[in-house]
mmCIF file of C-alpha atoms in Angstrom:
data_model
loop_
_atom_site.group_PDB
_atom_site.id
_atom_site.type_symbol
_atom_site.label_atom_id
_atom_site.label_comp_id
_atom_site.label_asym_id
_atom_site.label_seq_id
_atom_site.Cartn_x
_atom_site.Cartn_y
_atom_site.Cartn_z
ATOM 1 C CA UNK A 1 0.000 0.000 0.000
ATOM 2 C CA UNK A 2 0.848 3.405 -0.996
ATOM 3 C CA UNK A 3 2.030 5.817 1.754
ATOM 4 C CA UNK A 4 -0.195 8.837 3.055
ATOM 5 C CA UNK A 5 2.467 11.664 1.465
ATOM 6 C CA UNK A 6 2.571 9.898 -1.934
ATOM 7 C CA UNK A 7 -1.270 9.826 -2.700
ATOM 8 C CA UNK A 8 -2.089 12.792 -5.282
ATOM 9 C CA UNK A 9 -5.203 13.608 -3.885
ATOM 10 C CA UNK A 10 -7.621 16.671 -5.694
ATOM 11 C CA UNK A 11 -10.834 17.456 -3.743
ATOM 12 C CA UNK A 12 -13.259 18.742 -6.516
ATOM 13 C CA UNK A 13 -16.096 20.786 -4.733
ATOM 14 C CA UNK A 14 -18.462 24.010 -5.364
ATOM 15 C CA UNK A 15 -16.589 27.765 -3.818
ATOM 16 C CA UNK A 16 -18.750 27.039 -0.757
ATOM 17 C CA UNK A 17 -18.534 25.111 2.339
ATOM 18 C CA UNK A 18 -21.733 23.093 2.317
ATOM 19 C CA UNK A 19 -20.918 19.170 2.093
ATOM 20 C CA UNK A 20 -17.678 19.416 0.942
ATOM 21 C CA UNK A 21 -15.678 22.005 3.886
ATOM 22 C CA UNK A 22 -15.595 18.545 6.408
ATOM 23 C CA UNK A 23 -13.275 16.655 4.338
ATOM 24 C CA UNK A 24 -11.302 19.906 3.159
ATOM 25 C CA UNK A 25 -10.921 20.476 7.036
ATOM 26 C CA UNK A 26 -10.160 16.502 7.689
ATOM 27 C CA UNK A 27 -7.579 16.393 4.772
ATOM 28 C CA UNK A 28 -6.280 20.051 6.554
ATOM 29 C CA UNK A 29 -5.925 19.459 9.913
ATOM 30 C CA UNK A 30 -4.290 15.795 9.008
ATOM 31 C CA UNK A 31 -1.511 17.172 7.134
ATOM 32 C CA UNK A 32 -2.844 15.146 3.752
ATOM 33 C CA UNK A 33 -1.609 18.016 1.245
ATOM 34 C CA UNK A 34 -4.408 17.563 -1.322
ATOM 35 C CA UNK A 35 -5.154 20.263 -4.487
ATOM 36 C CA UNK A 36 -8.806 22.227 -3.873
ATOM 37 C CA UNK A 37 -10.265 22.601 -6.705
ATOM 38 C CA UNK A 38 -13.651 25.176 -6.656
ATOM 39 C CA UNK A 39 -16.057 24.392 -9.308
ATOM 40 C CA UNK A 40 -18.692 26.324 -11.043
ATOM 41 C CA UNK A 41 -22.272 24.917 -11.459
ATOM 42 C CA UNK A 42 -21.801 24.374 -15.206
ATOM 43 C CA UNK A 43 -18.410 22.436 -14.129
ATOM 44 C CA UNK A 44 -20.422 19.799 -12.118
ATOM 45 C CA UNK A 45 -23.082 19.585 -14.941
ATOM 46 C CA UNK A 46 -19.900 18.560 -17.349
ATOM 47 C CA UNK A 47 -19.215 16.127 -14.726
ATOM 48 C CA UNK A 48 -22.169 13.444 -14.799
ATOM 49 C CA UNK A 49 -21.408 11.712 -17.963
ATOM 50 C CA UNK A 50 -20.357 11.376 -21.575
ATOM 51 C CA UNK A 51 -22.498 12.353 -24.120
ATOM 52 C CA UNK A 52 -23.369 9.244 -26.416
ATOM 53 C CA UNK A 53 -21.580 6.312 -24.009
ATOM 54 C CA UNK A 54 -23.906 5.669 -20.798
ATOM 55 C CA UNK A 55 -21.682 3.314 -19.830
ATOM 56 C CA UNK A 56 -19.239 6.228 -18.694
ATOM 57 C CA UNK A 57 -18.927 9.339 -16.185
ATOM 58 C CA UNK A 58 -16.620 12.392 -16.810
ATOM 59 C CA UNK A 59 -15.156 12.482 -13.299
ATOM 60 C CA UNK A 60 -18.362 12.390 -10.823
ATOM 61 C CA UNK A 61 -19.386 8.357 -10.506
ATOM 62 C CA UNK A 62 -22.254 9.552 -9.041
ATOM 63 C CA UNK A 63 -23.273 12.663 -11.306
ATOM 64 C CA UNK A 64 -22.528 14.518 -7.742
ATOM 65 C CA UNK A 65 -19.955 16.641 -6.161
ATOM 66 C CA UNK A 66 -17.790 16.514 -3.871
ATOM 67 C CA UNK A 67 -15.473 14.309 -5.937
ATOM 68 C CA UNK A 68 -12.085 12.870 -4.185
ATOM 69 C CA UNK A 69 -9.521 11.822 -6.906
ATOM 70 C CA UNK A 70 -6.869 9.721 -5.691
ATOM 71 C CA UNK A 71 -4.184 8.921 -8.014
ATOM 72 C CA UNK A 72 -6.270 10.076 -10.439
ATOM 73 C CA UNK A 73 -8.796 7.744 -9.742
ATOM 74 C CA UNK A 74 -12.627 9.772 -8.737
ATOM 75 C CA UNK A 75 -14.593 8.764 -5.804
ATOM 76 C CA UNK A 76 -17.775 10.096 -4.872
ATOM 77 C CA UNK A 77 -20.657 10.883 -1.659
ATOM 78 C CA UNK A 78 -19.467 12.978 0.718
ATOM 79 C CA UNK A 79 -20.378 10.629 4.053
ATOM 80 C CA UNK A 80 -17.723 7.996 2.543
ATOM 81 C CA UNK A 81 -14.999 10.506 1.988
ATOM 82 C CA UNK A 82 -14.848 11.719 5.120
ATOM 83 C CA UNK A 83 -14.712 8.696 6.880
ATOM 84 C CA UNK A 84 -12.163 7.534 4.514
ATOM 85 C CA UNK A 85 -10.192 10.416 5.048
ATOM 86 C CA UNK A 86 -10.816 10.511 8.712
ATOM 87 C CA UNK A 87 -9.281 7.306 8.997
ATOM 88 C CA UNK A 88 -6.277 8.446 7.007
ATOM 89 C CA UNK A 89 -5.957 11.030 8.881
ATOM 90 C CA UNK A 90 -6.385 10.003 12.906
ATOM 91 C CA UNK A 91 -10.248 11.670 12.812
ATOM 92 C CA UNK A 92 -12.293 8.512 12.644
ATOM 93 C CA UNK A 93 -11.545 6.468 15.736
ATOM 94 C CA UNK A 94 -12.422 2.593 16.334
ATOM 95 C CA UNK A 95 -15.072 1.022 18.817
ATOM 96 C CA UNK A 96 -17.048 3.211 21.078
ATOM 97 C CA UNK A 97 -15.809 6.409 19.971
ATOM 98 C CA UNK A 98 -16.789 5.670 16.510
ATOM 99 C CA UNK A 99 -20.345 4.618 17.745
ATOM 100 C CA UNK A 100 -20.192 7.823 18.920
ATOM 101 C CA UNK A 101 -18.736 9.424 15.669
ATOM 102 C CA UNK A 102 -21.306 7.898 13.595
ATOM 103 C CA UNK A 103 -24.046 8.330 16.130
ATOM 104 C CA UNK A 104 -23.936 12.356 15.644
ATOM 105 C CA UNK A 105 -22.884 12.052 11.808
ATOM 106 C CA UNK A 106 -26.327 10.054 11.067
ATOM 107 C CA UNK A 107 -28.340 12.465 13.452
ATOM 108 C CA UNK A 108 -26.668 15.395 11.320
ATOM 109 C CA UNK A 109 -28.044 13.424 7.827
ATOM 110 C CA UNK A 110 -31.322 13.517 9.263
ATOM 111 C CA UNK A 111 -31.157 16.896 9.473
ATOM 112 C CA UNK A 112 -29.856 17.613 6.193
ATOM 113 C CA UNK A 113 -32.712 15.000 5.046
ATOM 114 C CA UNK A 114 -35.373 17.789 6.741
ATOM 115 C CA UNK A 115 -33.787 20.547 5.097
ATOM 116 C CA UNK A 116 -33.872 19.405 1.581
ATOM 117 C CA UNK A 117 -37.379 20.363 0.626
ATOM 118 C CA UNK A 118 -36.007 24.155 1.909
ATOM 119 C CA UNK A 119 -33.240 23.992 -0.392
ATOM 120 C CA UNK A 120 -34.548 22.566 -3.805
ATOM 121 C CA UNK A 121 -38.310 24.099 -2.974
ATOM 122 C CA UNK A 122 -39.587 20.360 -4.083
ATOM 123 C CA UNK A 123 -40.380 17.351 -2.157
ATOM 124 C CA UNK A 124 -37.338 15.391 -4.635
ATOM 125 C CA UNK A 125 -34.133 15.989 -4.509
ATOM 126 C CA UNK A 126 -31.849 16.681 -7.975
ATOM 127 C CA UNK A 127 -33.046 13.401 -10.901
ATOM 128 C CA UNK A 128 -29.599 11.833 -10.915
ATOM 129 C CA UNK A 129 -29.235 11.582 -14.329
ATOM 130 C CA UNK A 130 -29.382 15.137 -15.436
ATOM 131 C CA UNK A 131 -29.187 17.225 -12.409
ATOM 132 C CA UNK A 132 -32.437 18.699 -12.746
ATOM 133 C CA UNK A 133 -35.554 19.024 -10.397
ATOM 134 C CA UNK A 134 -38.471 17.391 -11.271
ATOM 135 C CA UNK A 135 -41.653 20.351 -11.869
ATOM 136 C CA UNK A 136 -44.359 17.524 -10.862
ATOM 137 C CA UNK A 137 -43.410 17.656 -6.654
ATOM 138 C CA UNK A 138 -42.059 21.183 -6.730
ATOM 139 C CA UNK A 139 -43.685 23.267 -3.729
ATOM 140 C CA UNK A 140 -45.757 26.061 -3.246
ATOM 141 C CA UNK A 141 -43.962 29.091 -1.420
ATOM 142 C CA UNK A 142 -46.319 28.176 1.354
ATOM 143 C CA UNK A 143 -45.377 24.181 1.697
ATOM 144 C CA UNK A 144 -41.696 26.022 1.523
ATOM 145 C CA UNK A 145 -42.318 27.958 4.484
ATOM 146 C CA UNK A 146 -44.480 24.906 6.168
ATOM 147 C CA UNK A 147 -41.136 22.468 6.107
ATOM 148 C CA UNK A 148 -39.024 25.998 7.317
ATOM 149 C CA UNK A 149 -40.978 26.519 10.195
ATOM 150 C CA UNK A 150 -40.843 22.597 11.455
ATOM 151 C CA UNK A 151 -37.189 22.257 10.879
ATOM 152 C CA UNK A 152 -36.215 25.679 12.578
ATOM 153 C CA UNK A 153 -39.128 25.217 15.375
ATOM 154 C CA UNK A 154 -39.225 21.518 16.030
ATOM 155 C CA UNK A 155 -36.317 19.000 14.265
ATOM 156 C CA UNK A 156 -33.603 21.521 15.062
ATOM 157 C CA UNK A 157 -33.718 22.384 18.376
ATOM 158 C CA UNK A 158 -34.514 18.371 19.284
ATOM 159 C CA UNK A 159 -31.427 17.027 17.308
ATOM 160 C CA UNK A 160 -29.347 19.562 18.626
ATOM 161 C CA UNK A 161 -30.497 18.582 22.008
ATOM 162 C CA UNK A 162 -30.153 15.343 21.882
ATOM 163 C CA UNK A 163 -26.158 16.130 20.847
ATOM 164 C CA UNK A 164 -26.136 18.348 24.090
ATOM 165 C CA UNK A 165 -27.079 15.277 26.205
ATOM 166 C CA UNK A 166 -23.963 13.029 24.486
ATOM 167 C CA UNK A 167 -21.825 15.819 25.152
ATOM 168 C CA UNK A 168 -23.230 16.469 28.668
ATOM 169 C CA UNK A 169 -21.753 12.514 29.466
ATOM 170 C CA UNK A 170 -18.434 13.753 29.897
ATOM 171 C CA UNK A 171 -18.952 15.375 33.699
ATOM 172 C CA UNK A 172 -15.515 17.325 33.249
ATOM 173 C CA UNK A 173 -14.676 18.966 29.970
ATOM 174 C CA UNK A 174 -12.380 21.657 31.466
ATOM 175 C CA UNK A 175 -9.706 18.218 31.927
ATOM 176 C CA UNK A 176 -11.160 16.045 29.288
ATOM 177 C CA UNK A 177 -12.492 17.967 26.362
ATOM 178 C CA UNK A 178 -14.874 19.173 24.810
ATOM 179 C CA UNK A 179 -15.285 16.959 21.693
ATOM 180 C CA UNK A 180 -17.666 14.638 20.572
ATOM 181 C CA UNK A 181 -14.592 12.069 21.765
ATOM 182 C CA UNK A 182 -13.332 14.091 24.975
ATOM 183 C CA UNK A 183 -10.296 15.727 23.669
ATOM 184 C CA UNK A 184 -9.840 13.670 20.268
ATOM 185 C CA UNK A 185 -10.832 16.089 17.433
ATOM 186 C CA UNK A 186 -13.202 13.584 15.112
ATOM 187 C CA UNK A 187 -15.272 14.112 11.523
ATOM 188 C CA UNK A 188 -18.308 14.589 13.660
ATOM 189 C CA UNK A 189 -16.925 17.679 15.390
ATOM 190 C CA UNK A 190 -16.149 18.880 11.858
ATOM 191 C CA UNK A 191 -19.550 18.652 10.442
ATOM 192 C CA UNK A 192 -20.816 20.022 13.917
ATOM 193 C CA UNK A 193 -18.950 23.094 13.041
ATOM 194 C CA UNK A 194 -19.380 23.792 9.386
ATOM 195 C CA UNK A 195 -23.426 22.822 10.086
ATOM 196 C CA UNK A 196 -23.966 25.398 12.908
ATOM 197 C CA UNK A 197 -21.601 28.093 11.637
ATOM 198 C CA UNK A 198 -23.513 28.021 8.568
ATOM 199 C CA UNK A 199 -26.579 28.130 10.379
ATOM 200 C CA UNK A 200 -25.324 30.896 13.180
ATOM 201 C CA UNK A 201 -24.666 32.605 10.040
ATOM 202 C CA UNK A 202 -20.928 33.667 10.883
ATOM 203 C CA UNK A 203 -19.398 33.538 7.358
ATOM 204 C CA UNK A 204 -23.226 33.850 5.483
ATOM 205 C CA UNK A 205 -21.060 34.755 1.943
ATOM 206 C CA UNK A 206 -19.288 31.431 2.296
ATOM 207 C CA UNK A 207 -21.871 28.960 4.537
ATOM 208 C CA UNK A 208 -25.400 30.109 4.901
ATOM 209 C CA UNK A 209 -25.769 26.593 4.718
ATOM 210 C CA UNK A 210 -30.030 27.089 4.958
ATOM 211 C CA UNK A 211 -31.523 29.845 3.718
ATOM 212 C CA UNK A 212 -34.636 30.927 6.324
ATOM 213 C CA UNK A 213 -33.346 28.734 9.089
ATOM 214 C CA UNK A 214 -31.146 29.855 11.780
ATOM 215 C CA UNK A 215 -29.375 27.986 15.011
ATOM 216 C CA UNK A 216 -29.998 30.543 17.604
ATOM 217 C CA UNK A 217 -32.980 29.071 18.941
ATOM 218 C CA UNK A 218 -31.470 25.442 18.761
ATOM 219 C CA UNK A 219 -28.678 26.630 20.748
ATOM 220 C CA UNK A 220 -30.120 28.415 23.347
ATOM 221 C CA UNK A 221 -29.956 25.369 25.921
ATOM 222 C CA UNK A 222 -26.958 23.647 24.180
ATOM 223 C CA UNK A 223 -23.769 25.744 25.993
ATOM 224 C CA UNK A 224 -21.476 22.785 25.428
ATOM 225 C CA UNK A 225 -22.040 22.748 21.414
ATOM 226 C CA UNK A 226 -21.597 26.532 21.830
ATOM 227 C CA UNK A 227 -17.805 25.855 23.330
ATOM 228 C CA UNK A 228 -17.507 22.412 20.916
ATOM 229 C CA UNK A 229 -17.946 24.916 17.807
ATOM 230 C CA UNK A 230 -16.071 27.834 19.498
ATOM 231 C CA UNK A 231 -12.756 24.912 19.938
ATOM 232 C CA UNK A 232 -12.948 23.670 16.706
ATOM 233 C CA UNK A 233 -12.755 27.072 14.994
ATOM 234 C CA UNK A 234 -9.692 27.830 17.598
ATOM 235 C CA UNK A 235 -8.100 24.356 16.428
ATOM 236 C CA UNK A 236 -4.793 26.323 14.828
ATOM 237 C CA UNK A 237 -4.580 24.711 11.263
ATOM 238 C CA UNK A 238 -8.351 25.323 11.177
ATOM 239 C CA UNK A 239 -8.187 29.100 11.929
ATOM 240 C CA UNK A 240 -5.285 29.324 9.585
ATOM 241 C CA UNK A 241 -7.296 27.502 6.885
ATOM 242 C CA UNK A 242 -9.923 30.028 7.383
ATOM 243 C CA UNK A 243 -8.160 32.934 7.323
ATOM 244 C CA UNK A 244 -6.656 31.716 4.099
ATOM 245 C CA UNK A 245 -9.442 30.735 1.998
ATOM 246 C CA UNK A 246 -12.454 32.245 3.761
ATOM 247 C CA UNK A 247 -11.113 35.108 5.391
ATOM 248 C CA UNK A 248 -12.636 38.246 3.540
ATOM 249 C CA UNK A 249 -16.436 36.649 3.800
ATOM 250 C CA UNK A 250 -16.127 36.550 7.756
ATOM 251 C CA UNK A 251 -17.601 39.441 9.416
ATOM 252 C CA UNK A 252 -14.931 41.077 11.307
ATOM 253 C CA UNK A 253 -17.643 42.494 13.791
ATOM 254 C CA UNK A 254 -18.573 38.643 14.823
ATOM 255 C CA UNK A 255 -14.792 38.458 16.081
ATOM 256 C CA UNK A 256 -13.714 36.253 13.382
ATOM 257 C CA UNK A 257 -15.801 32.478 13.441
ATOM 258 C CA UNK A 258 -15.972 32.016 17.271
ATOM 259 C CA UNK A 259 -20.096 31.442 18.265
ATOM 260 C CA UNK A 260 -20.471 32.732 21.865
ATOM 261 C CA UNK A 261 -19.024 35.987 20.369
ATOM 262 C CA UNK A 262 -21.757 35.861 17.826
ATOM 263 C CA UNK A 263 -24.645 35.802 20.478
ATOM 264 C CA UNK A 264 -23.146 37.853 22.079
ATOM 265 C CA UNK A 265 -24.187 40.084 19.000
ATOM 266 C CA UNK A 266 -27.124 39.269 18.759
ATOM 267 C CA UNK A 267 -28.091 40.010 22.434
ATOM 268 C CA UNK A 268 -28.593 36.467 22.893
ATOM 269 C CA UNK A 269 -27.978 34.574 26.439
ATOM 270 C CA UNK A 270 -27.462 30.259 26.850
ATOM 271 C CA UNK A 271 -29.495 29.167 29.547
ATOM 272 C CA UNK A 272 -29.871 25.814 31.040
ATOM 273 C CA UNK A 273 -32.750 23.882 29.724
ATOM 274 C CA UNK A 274 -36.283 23.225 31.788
ATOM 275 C CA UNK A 275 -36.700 19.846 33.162
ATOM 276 C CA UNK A 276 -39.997 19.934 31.725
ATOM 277 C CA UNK A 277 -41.536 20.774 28.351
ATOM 278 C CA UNK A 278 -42.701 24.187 27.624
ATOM 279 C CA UNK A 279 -45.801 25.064 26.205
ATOM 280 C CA UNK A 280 -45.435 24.836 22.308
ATOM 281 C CA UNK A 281 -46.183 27.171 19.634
ATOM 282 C CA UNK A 282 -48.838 26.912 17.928
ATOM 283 C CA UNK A 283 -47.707 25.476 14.042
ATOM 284 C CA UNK A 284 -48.620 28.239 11.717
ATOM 285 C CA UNK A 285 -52.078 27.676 9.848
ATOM 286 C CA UNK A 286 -51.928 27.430 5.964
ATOM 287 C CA UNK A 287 -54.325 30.313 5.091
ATOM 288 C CA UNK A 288 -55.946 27.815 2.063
ATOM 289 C CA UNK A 289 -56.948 25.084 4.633
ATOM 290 C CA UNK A 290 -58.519 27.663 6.736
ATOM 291 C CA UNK A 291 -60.758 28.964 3.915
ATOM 292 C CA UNK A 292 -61.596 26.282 2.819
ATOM 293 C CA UNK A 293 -62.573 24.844 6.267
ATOM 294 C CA UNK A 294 -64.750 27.770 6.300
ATOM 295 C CA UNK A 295 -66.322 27.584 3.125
ATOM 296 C CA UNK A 296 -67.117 24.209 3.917
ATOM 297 C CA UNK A 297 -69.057 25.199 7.462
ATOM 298 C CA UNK A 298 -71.213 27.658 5.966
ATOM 299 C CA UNK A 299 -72.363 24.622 3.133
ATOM 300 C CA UNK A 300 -73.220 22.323 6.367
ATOM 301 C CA UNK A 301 -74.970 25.298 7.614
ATOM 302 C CA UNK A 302 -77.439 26.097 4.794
ATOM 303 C CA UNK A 303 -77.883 22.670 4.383
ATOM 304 C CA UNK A 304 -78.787 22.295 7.891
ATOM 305 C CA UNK A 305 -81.384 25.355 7.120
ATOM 306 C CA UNK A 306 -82.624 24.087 4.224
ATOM 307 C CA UNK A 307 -83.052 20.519 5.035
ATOM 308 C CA UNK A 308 -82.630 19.463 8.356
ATOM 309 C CA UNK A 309 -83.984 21.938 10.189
ATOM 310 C CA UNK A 310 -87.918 21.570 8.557
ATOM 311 C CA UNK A 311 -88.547 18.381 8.942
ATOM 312 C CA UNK A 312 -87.464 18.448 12.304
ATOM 313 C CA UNK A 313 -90.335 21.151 12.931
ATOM 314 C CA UNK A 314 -92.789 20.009 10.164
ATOM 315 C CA UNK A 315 -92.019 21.952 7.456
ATOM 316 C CA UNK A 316 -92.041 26.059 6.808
ATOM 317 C CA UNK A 317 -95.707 25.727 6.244
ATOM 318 C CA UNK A 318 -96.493 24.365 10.077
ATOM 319 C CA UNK A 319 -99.874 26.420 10.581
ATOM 320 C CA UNK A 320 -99.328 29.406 12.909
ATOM 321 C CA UNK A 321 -100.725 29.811 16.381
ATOM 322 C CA UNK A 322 -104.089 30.481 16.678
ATOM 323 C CA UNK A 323 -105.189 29.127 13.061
ATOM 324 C CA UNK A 324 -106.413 25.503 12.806
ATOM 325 C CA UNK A 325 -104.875 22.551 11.729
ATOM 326 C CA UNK A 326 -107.216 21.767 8.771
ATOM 327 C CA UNK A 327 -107.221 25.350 7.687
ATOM 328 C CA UNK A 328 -105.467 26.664 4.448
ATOM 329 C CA UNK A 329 -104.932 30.080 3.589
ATOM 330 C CA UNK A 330 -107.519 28.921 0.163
ATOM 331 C CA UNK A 331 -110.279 27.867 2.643
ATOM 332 C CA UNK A 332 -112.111 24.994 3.928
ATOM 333 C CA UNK A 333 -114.425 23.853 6.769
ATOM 334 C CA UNK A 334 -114.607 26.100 9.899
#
């Protein structure tokens, strides 16, 4: 087997952070030099195949990016290249600590999975053969902002919770860190940190990461992935790599990438979390139900008037009080 320092590695990704800044960090902070390549939109089209010879790619084997080439050779999904480059690289640990590891890098696909509606503005993700979104699930502005309200008001501040409690195991940080694996920096600390920065909205030219959602309120009980993101970003070859490639999107005012400087900001306070569930909001009421909930009650009700309610009484024509049964307004015995 080859040696780390004589794999020619090229990291093929869009001039964002997104899926791909994990593995750039990974291949960073392990000393892996690697060539980062920053690719256009058109460039990953160009990617997915050869025109005329489906039995060949043109550098993405999954039509996708990021794209790893090693010795040339492409691989593709971005969960699979950072693990493999994790374990090249001392990030990915074995036995319980990668239970752990994977434990927070599946929660963090579930969240992505939520997201995705909010990013495409369809219930499908990108057809894998040409890139393009499919116009029979796309989604009205209001289904958009149905799935942005859930995420930001219900998934997010559970699974970032639940990551809170997994930290919160570890009854000393101060003396045994504050990673997701005590003091061993790990993949899942990286995607923890290029997820919520994005989200915090810290570098937004770079890593807005999801448009209309924001971390603040997921992080308002969670003080120990506050100081998790706030060490990663102080990690020295990951500040460096920042202030080399990202440095003029970062908002100097923010104090650079660090997140408790970024509430502090926004006027925001961590507080521990209630032992018991506070009332919840109420989910926000699609304005097209509600009409036509009320369009249908006022049907039942002139039905109810028009039907229902004479024969219950004997009809509109019941005689009135004071005029006898067998008498018609035409006559008859008296």
């Amino acid at each position: 087997a080859k040696r780390r320092s004589d794999m020619k590695l090229t990291f093929k990704y869009l001039d964002i952070k997104g899926l791909g800044e994990p593995i750039r960090l990974a291949l960073t902070v392990g000393g892996l030099p690697f060539e980062d390549v920053r690719l256009s939109y058109d460039d990953v089209v160009a990617l997915k195949g050869v025109a005329g010879d489906l039995t060949k790619h043109n550098g993405s084997p999954f039509g996708q990016v990021p794209v790893l080439e090693i010795d040339g050779r492409p691989f593709g999904q971005s969960g699979a290249l950072l693990r493999w480059v994790g374990r090249e690289c001392g990030l990915y640990p074995s036995g319980m600590k990668q239970l752990r590891v994977d434990m927070v890098e599946d929660t963090l696909a579930d969240v992505r999975r939520v997201m995705a509606p909010n990013w495409y503005k369809n219930a499908m993700a990108r057809k894998p053969k040409d890139g393009k979104l499919p116009r029979s699930t796309m989604l009205s502005e209001q289904q958009v902002a149905s799935v942005r309200w859930m995420v930001q008001e219900e998934y997010l501040p559970e699974r970032m919770w639940q990551i809170e409690r997994l930290l919160m195991e570890e009854n000393d940080p101060d003396a045994n860190g504050w990673f997701v694996c005590g003091k061993e920096l790990s993949i899942a600390d990286l995607s923890l940190y290029v997820m919520l920065e994005g989200l915090l909205g810290i570098c937004p030219k770079a890593n807005t990461y999801c448009k209309g959602i924001t971390a603040e309120k997921a992080l308002m009980h969670c003080p120990r992935l506050v100081r998790l993101i706030k060490e990663v970003a102080n990690h020295p070859k990951i500040a460096a790599w920042n202030k080399e490639k990202w440095g003029k999107h970062y908002d100097e005012g923010t104090g650079g990438v660090t997140a408790d400087l970024h509430f502090q900001k926004l006027g925001l306070n961590l507080r521990p979390k209630p032992k018991t569930e506070p009332k919840k909001q109420a989910e926000p009421v699609n304005p097209l139900k509600f009409l036509l909930i009320v369009a249908l009650y006022v049907v039942l009700m002139i039905l109810a008037v028009q039907f229902i309610l004479p024969g219950r009484t004997g009809g509109f024509n019941t005689p009135k009080a004071g005029q006898a049964k067998g008498s018609s307004l035409g006559g008859g015995e008296l």
